[in-house]
Coordinates of C-alpha atoms in Angstrom, one line a residue:
X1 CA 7.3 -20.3 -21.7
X2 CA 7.3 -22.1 -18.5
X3 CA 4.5 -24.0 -17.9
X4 CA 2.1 -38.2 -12.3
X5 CA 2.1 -40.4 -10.2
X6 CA 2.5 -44.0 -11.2
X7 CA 1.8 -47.5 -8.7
X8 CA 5.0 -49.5 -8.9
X9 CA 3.7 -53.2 -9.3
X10 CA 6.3 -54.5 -7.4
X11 CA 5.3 -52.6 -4.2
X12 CA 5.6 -54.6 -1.4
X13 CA 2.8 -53.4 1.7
X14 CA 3.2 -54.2 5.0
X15 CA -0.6 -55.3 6.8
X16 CA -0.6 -53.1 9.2
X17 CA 1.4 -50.1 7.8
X18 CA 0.0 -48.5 3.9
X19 CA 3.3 -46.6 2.0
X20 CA 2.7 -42.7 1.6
X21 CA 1.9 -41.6 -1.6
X22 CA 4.7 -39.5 -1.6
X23 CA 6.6 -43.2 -1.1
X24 CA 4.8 -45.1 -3.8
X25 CA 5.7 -41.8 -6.2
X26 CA 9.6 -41.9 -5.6
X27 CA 9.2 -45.4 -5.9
X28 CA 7.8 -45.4 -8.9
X29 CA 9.7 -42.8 -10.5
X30 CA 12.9 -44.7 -9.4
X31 CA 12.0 -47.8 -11.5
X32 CA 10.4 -45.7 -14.1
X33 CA 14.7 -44.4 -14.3
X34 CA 15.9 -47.2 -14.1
X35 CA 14.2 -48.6 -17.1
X36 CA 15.2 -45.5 -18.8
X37 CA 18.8 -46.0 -17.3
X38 CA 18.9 -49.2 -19.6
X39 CA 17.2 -48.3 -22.8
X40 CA 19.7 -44.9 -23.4
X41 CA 23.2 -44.5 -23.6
X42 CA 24.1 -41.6 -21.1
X43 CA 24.9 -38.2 -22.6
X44 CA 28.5 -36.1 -21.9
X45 CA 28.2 -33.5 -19.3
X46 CA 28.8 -30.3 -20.4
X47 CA 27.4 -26.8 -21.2
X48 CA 24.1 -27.3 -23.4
X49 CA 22.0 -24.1 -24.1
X50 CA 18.7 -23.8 -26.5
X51 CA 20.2 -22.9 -29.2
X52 CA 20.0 -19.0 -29.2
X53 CA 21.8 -17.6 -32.0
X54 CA 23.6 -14.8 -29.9
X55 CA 24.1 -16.7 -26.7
X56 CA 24.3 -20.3 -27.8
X57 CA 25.0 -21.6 -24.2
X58 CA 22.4 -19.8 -22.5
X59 CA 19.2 -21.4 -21.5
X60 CA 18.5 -25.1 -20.9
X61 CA 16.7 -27.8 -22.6
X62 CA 14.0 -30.3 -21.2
X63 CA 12.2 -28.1 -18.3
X64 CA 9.9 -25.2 -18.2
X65 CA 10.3 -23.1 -14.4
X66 CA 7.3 -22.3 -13.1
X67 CA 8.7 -20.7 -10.2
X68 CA 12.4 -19.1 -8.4
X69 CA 12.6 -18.9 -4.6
X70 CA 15.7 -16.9 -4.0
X71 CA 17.3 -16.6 -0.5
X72 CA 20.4 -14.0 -0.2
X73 CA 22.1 -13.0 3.3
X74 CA 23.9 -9.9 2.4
X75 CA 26.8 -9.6 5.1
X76 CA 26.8 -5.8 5.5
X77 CA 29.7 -5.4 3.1
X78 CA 29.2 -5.3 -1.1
X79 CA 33.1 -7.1 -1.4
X80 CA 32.1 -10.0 0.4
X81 CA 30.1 -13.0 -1.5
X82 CA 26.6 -13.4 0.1
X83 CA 25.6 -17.0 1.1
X84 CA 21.8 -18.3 -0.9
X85 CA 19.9 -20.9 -1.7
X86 CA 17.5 -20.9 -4.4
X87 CA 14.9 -23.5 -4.9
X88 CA 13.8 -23.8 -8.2
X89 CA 10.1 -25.5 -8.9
X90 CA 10.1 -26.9 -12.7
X91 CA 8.1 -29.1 -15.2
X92 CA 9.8 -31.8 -16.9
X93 CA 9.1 -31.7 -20.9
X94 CA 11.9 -34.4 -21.9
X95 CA 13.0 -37.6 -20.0
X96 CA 16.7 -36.0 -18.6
X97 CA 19.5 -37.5 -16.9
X98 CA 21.0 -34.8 -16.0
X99 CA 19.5 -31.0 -15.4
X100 CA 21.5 -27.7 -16.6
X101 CA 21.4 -24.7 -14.9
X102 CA 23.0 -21.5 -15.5
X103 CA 25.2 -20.5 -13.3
X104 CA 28.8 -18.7 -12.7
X105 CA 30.3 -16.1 -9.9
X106 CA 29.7 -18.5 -7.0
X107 CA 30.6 -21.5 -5.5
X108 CA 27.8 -24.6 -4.6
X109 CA 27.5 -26.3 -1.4
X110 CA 25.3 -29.0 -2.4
X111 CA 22.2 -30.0 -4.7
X112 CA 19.0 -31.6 -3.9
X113 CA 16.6 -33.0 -6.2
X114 CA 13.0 -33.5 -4.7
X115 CA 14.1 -34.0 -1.7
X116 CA 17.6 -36.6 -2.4
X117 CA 21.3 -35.4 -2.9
X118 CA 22.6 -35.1 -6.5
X119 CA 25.5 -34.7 -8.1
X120 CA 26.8 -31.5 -9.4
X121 CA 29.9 -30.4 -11.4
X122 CA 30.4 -27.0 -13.2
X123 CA 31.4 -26.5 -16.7
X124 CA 32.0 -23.2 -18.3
X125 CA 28.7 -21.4 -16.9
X126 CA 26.7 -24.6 -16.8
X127 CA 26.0 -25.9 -13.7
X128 CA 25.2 -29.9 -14.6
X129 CA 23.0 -31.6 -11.8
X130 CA 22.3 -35.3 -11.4
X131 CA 19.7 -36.6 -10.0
X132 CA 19.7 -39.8 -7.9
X133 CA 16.9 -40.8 -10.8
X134 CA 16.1 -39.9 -14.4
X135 CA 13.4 -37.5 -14.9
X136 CA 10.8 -38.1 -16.9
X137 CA 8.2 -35.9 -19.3
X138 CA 5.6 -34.3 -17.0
X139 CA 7.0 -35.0 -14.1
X140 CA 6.9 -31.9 -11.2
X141 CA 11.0 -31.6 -9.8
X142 CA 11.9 -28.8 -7.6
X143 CA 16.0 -28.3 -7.0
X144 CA 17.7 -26.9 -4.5
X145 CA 20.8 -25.5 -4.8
X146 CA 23.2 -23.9 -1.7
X147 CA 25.3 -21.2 -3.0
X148 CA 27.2 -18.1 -2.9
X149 CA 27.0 -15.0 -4.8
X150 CA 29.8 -13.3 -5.5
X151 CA 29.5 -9.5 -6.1
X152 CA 33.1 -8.9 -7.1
X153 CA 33.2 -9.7 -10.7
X154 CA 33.6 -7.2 -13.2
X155 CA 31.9 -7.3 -16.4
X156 CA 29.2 -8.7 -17.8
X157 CA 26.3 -7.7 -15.9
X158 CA 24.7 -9.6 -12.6
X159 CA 25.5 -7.5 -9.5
X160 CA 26.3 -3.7 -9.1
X161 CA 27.9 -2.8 -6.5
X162 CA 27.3 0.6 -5.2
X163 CA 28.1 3.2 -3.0
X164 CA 26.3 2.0 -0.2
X165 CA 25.5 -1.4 -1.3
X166 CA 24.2 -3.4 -4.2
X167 CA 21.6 -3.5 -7.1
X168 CA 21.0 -6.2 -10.5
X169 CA 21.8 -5.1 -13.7
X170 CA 21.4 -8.8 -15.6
X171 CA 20.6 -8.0 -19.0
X172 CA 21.6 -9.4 -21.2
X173 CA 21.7 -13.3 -19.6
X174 CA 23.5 -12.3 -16.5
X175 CA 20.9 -13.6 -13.5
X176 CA 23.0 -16.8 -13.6
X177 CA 25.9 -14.6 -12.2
X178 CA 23.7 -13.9 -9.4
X179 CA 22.1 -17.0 -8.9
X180 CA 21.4 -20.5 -10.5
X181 CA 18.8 -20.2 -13.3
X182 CA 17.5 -21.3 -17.0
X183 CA 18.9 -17.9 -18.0
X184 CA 16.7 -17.1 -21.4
X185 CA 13.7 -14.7 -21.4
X186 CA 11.6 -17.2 -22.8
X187 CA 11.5 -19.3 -19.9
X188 CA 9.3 -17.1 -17.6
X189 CA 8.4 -17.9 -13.9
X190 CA 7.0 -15.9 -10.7
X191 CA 9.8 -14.9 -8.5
X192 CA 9.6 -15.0 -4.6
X193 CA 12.8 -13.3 -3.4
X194 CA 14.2 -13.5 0.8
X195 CA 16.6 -11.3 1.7
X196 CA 18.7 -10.8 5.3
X197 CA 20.8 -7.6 5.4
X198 CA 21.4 -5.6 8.6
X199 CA 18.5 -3.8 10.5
X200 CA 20.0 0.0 9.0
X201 CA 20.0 -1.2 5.2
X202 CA 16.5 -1.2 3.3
X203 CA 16.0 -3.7 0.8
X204 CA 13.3 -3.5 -2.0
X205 CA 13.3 -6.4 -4.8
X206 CA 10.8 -7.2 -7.9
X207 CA 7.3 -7.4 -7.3
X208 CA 5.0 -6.7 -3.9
X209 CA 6.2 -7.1 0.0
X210 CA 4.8 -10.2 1.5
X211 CA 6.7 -9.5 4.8
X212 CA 9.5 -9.0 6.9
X213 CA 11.0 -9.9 9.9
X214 CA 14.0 -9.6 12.5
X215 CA 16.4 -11.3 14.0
X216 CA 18.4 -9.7 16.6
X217 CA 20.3 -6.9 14.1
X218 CA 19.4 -8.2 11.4
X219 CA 16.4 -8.1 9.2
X220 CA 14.6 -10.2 6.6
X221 CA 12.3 -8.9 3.7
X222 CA 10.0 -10.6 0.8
X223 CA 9.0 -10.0 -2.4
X224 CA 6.8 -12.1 -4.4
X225 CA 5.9 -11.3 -8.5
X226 CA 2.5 -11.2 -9.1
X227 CA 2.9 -11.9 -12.7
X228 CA 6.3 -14.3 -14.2
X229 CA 9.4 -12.9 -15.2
X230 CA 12.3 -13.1 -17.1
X231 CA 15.6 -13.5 -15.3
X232 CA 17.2 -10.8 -16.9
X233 CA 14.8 -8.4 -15.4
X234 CA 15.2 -9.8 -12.0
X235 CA 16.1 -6.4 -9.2
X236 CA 17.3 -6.8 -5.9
X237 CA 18.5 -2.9 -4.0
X238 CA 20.2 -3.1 -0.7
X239 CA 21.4 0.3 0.4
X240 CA 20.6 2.7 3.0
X241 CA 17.4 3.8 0.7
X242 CA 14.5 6.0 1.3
X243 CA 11.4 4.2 -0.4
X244 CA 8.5 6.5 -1.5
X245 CA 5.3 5.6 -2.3
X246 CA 2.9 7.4 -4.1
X247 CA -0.6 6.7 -6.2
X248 CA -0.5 6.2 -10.3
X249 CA -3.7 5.4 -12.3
X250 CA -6.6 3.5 -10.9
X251 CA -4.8 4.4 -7.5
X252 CA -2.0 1.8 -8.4
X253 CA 0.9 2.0 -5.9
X254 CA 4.1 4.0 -7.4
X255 CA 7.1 3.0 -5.1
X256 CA 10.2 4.6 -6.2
X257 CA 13.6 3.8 -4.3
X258 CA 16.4 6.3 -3.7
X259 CA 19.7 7.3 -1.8
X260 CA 18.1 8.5 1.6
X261 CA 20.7 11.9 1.2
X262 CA 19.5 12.3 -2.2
X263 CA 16.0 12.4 -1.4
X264 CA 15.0 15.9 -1.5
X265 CA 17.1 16.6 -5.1
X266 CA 15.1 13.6 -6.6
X267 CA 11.7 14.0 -5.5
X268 CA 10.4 16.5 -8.3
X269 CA 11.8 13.8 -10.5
X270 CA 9.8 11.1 -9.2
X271 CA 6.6 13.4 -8.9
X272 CA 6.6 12.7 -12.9
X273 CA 6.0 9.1 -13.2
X274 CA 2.1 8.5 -12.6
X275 CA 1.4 10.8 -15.4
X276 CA 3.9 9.2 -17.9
X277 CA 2.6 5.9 -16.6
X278 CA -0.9 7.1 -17.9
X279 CA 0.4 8.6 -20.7
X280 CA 1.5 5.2 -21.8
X281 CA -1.9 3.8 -20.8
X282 CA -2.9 6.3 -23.2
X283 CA -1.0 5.0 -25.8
X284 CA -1.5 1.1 -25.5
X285 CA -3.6 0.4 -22.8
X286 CA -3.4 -0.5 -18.5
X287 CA -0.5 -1.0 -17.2
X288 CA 0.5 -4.5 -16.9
X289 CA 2.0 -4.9 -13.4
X290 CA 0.1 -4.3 -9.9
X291 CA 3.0 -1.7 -8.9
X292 CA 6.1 -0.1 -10.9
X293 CA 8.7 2.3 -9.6
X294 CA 12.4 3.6 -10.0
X295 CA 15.0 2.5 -8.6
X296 CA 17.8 5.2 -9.0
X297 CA 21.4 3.8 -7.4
X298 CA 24.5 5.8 -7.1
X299 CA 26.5 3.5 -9.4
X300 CA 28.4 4.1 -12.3
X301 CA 26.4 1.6 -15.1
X302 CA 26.6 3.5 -18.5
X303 CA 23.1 2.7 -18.7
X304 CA 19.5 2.5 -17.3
X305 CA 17.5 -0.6 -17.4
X306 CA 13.6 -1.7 -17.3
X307 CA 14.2 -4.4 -14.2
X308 CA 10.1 -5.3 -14.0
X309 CA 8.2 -3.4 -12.2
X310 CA 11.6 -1.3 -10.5
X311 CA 13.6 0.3 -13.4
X312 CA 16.7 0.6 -13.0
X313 CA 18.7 4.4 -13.6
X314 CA 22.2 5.6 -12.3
X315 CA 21.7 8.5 -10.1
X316 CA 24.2 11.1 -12.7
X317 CA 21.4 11.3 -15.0
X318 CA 19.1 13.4 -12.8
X319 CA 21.7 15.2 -11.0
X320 CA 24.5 16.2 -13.5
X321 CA 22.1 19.2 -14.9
X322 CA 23.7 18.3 -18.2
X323 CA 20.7 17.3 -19.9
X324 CA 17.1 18.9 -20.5
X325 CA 14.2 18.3 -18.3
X326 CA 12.3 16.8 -21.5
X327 CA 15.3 14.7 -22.5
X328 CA 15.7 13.0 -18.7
X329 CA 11.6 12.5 -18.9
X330 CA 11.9 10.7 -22.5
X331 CA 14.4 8.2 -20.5
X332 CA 12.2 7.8 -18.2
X333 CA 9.4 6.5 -20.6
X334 CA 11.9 4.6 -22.6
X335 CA 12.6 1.9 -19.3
X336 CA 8.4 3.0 -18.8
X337 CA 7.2 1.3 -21.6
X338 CA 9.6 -1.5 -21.2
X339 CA 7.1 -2.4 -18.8
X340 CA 4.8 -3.6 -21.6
X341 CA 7.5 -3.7 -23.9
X342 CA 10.5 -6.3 -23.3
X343 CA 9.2 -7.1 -19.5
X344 CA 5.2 -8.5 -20.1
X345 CA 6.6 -9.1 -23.4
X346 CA 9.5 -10.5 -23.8
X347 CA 11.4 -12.1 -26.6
X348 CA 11.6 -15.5 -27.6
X349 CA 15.0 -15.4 -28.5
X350 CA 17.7 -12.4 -28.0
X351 CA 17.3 -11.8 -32.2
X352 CA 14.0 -10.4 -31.3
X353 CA 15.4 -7.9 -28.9
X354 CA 14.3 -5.2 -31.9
X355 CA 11.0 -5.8 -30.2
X356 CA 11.8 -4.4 -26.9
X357 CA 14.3 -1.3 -28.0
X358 CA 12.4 -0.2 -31.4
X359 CA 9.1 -0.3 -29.5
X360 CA 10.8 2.1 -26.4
X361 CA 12.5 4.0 -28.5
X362 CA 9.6 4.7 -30.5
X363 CA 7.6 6.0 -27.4
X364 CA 10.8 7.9 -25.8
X365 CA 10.7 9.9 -29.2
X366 CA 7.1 10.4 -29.0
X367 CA 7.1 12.0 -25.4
X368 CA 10.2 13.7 -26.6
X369 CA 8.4 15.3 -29.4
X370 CA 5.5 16.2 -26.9
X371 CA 8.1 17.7 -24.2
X372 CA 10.4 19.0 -25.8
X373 CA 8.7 20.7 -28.8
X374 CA 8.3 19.8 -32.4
X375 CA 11.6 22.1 -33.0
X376 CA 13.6 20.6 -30.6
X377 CA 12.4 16.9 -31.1
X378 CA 10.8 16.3 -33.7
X379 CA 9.7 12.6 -34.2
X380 CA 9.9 12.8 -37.9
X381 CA 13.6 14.6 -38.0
X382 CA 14.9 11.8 -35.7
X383 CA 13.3 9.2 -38.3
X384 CA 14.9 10.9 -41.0
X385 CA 18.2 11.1 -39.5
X386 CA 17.9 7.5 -38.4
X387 CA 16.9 6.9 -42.1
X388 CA 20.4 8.2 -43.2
X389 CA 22.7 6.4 -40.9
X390 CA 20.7 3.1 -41.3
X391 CA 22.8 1.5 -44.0
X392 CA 25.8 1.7 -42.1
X393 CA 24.2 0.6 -39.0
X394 CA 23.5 -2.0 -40.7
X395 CA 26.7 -3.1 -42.2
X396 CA 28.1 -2.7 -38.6
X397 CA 25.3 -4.4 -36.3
X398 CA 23.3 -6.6 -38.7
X399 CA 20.0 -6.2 -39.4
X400 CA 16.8 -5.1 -36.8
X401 CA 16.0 -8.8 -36.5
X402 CA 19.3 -10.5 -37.1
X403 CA 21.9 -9.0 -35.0
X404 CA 25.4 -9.9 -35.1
X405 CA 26.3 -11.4 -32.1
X406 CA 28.4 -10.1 -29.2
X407 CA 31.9 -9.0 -28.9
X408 CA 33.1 -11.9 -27.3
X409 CA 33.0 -11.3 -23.2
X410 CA 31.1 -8.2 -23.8
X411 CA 27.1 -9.4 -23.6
X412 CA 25.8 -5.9 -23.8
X413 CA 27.6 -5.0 -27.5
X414 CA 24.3 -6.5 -28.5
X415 CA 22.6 -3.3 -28.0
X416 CA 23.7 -1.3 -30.6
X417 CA 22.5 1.5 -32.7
X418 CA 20.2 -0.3 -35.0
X419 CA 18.6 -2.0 -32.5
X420 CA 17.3 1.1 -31.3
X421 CA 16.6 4.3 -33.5
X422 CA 17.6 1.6 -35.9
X423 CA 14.2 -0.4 -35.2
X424 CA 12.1 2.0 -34.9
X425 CA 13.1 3.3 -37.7
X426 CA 11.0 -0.3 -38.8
X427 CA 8.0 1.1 -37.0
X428 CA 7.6 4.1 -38.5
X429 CA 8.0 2.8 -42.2
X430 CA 5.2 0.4 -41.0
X431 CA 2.9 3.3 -39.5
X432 CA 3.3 5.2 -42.9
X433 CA 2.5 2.1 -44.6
X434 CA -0.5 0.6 -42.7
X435 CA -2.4 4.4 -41.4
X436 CA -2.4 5.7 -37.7
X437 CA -5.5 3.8 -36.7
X438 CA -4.5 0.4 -37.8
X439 CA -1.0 1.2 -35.9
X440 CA -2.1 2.2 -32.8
X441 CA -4.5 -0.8 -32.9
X442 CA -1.5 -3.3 -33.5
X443 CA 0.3 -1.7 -31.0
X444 CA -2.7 -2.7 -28.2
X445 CA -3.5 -5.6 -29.7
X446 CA 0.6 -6.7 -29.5
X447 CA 0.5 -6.2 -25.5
X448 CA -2.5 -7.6 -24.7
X449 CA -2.0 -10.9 -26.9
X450 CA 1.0 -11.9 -25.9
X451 CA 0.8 -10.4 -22.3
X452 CA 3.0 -12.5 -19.5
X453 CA 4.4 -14.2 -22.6
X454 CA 7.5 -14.6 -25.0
X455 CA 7.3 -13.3 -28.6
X456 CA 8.8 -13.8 -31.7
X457 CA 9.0 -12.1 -34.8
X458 CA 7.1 -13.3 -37.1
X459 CA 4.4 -13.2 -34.0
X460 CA 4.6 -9.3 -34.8
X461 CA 4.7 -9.7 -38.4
X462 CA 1.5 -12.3 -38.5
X463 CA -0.7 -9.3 -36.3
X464 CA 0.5 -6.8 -38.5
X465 CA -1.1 -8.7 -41.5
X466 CA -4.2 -9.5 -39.3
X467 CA -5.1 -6.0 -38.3
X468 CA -4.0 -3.9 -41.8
X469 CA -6.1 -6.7 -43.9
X470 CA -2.7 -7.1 -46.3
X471 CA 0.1 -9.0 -46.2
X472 CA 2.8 -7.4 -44.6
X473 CA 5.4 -10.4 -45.0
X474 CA 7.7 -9.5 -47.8
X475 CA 7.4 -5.6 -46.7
X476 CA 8.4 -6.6 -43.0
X477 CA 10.9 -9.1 -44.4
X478 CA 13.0 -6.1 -46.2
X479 CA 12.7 -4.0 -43.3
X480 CA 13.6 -6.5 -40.4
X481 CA 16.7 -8.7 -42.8
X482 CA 17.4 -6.8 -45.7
X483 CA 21.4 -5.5 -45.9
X484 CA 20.1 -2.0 -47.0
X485 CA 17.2 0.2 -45.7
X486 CA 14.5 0.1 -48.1
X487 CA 12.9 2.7 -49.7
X488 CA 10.6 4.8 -46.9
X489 CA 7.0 5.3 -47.5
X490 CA 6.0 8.7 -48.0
X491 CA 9.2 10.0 -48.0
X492 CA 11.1 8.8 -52.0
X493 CA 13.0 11.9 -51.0
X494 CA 14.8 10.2 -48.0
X495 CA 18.4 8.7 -48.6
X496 CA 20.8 5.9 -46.4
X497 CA 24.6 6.0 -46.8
X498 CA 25.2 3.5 -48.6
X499 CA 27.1 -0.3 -46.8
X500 CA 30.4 -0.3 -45.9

């Protein structure tokens, strides 16, 4: 996860006059490139990526971000592209001629590079940048790139456009359709966000207010993280919102954000969420963020989504009257315990996503089965059920921990069925093999080990191990790759369909 200066000897000084440091540096850096410039041949341009097995473009090698200043002017309309400029502050961890970014859905002005113009070219969803010197291991580089952000596309995540303005919906890997990024959740960084919209809209992003200010008609607000993020869970609302703001646990601020006419119809809803926030403290300990809220837009998404510390829902879900109280509350705690799950947590490549949906699925059926009644949701009848249909689950969406990838030009066909009662369908044949106690205990030690980090797998594996005092290698192994389900613990009687 994310996160020298050098004397040139052939520095010339003037008697009267001493260079800056900031002088000598560039100076030095320059002829620290230019050596490099002759030692290497130069490498194509061209799309790069880490090497994620689902999104093999996404994410850049050779920097860590420490940190995303993002500046949007929002022009009053949601089908016009917003002009931004986003400064990106990073660490150099191999020498690099050129810097990717993510980056599609907008068109660049210009580049800077500490300061000097670069070069930039796009290709495919790379944006390639390059410097007027290589950069080299350690070095401190902050990029500036002018921009627009183009609302209009369809597909694929990045902006929503709603019915009175817009919201972020980037999961999975679709921040760099809002704004240049290293678009993988394993490069985390603190977010600062600046947005101008007219004086009538309100605009609530990630994190805490640090300020506003006018300008004539128009308004600018910002949000800083308190913690670092993952792109994908970056929000930004603009809409003509009413934002309220109540106390959770330990008298932590709970700041939900609404449709100003919808208000009154949504306000018992929102009542809810400081006791299922300590209900989840209940189950694995404080709350990880200084603030969380919802963030319910009257948008047509097909989903909802744990944007840190603002989860994102569609508006339909509390106001159809289709669904039972209990059921809209389990939803609820799903995006909830995101928060620890997936957000201060996140994965370290998209194959670990089982991490983030078994885990929220696995506490959405437990409030379920509190709420709703052991009748009507019962924890262990949605096990079983998943327990039959996980075979062809399976067959259709790979394995818990190694998905099939995407439909190609559809991101989100990654979340499928076994990634969600289909993984915690993993959990549970782990809590009947390792005991209650040493569960719940794995479950508190996970979120507080790897808090404000990126995961992997066999992280979880390895502290399952730890904590149960046995080896839980070959039994997770089964359960997380295997082709079939295997056998459930406690239950011989239980049978899967079998492959297709």
């Amino acid at each position: 996860m994310p996160h020298s200066s050098r004397r040139a000897s052939g520095e010339v000084h003037h008697p009267a006059r001493r260079p800056s440091r900031a002088a000598r540096r560039t100076l030095a850096l320059a002829l620290a490139a230019a050596a490099a410039i002759g030692a290497a041949a130069p490498a194509a341009p061209g799309a790069r990526g880490i090497g994620d097995r689902l999104f093999p473009t996404l994410g850049n090698p050779g920097y860590d971000v420490t940190s995303y200043d993002v500046s949007l002017d929002y022009p009053g309309r949601n089908d016009r592209p917003l002009t931004a400029v986003t400064e990106i502050t990073a660490r150099v961890t191999t020498e690099l001629e050129r810097v990717n970014l993510d980056f599609a859905r907008g068109t660049v002005g210009s580049v800077t590079v500490d300061g000097l113009p670069a070069r930039h070219a796009q290709h495919g969803e790379d944006l390639v940048v390059t410097p007027a010197y290589h950069l080299v291991p350690g070095q401190p580089v902050r990029i500036v790139v002018r921009h627009t952000s183009d609302p209009r596309g369809t597909g694929d995540g990045g902006w929503i456009r709603t019915t009175d303005g817009l919201a972020m919906a980037n999961q999975a890997d679709a921040a760099h359709r809002v704004f240049p990024c290293n678009d993988h959740p394993s490069d985390k960084a603190f977010f600062t966000f600046h947005i101008t919209a007219p004086r009538k809209l309100t605009v609530v992003a990630n994190g805490l207010p640090a300020g506003r200010g006018d300008h004539g008609p128009r308004r600018t607000w910002t949000y800083r993280t308190a913690h670092p993020m993952a792109t994908e869970l970056a929000q930004v609302s603009i809409g003509t919102s009413a934002v309220l703001v109540r106390r959770g646990p330990h008298g932590m601020p709970v700041r939900d954000v609404v449709p100003a006419a919808d208000r009154k119809a949504l306000a018992p809803w929102l009542a809810r969420t400081p006791a299922q926030i300590a209900w989840m403290e209940r189950k694995v300990g404080r709350y990880p963020f200084p603030l969380y809220g919802v963030l319910i837009a009257d948008a047509r998404t097909g989903f909802e989504l744990e944007t840190q510390t603002l989860s994102l829902f569609e508006k339909d879900l509390f106001t159809s009257g289709r669904l039972p109280a209990w059921y809209v509350e389990s939803v609820m705690v799903h995006e909830l315990s995101h928060q620890w799950f997936g957000d201060s947590v996140s994965p370290h490549r998209w194959s670990d996503l089982w991490l983030n949906e078994a885990h929220a699925t696995w506490y959405e059926a437990l409030y379920a089965q509190e709420k709703g009644g052991m009748k009507r949701a019962s924890l262990e009848t949605r096990m079983h059920r998943a327990y039959q249909l996980s075979d062809g689950w399976r067959a259709d969406g790979g394995p818990p921990a190694a998905p099939k990838p995407p439909v190609p030009g559809k991101k989100i066909s990654i979340f499928r069925p076994v990634v969600y009662d289909g993984s915690a369908l993993v959990l549970y044949a782990l809590r009947q093999r390792i005991g209650p106690v040493a569960f719940d205990r794995l479950e508190r030690s996970w979120v507080a080990r790897h808090r404000d980090g990126a995961a992997r797998t066999a992280d979880f594996v390895a502290l399952a191990s730890e904590l149960s005092g046995q080896d839980q290698s070959g039994f997770l192994h089964a359960w997380l790759y295997g082709r079939k389900t295997p056998p459930m613990p406690g239950h011989p009687e239980w049978t899967s369909g079998r492959a297709k």
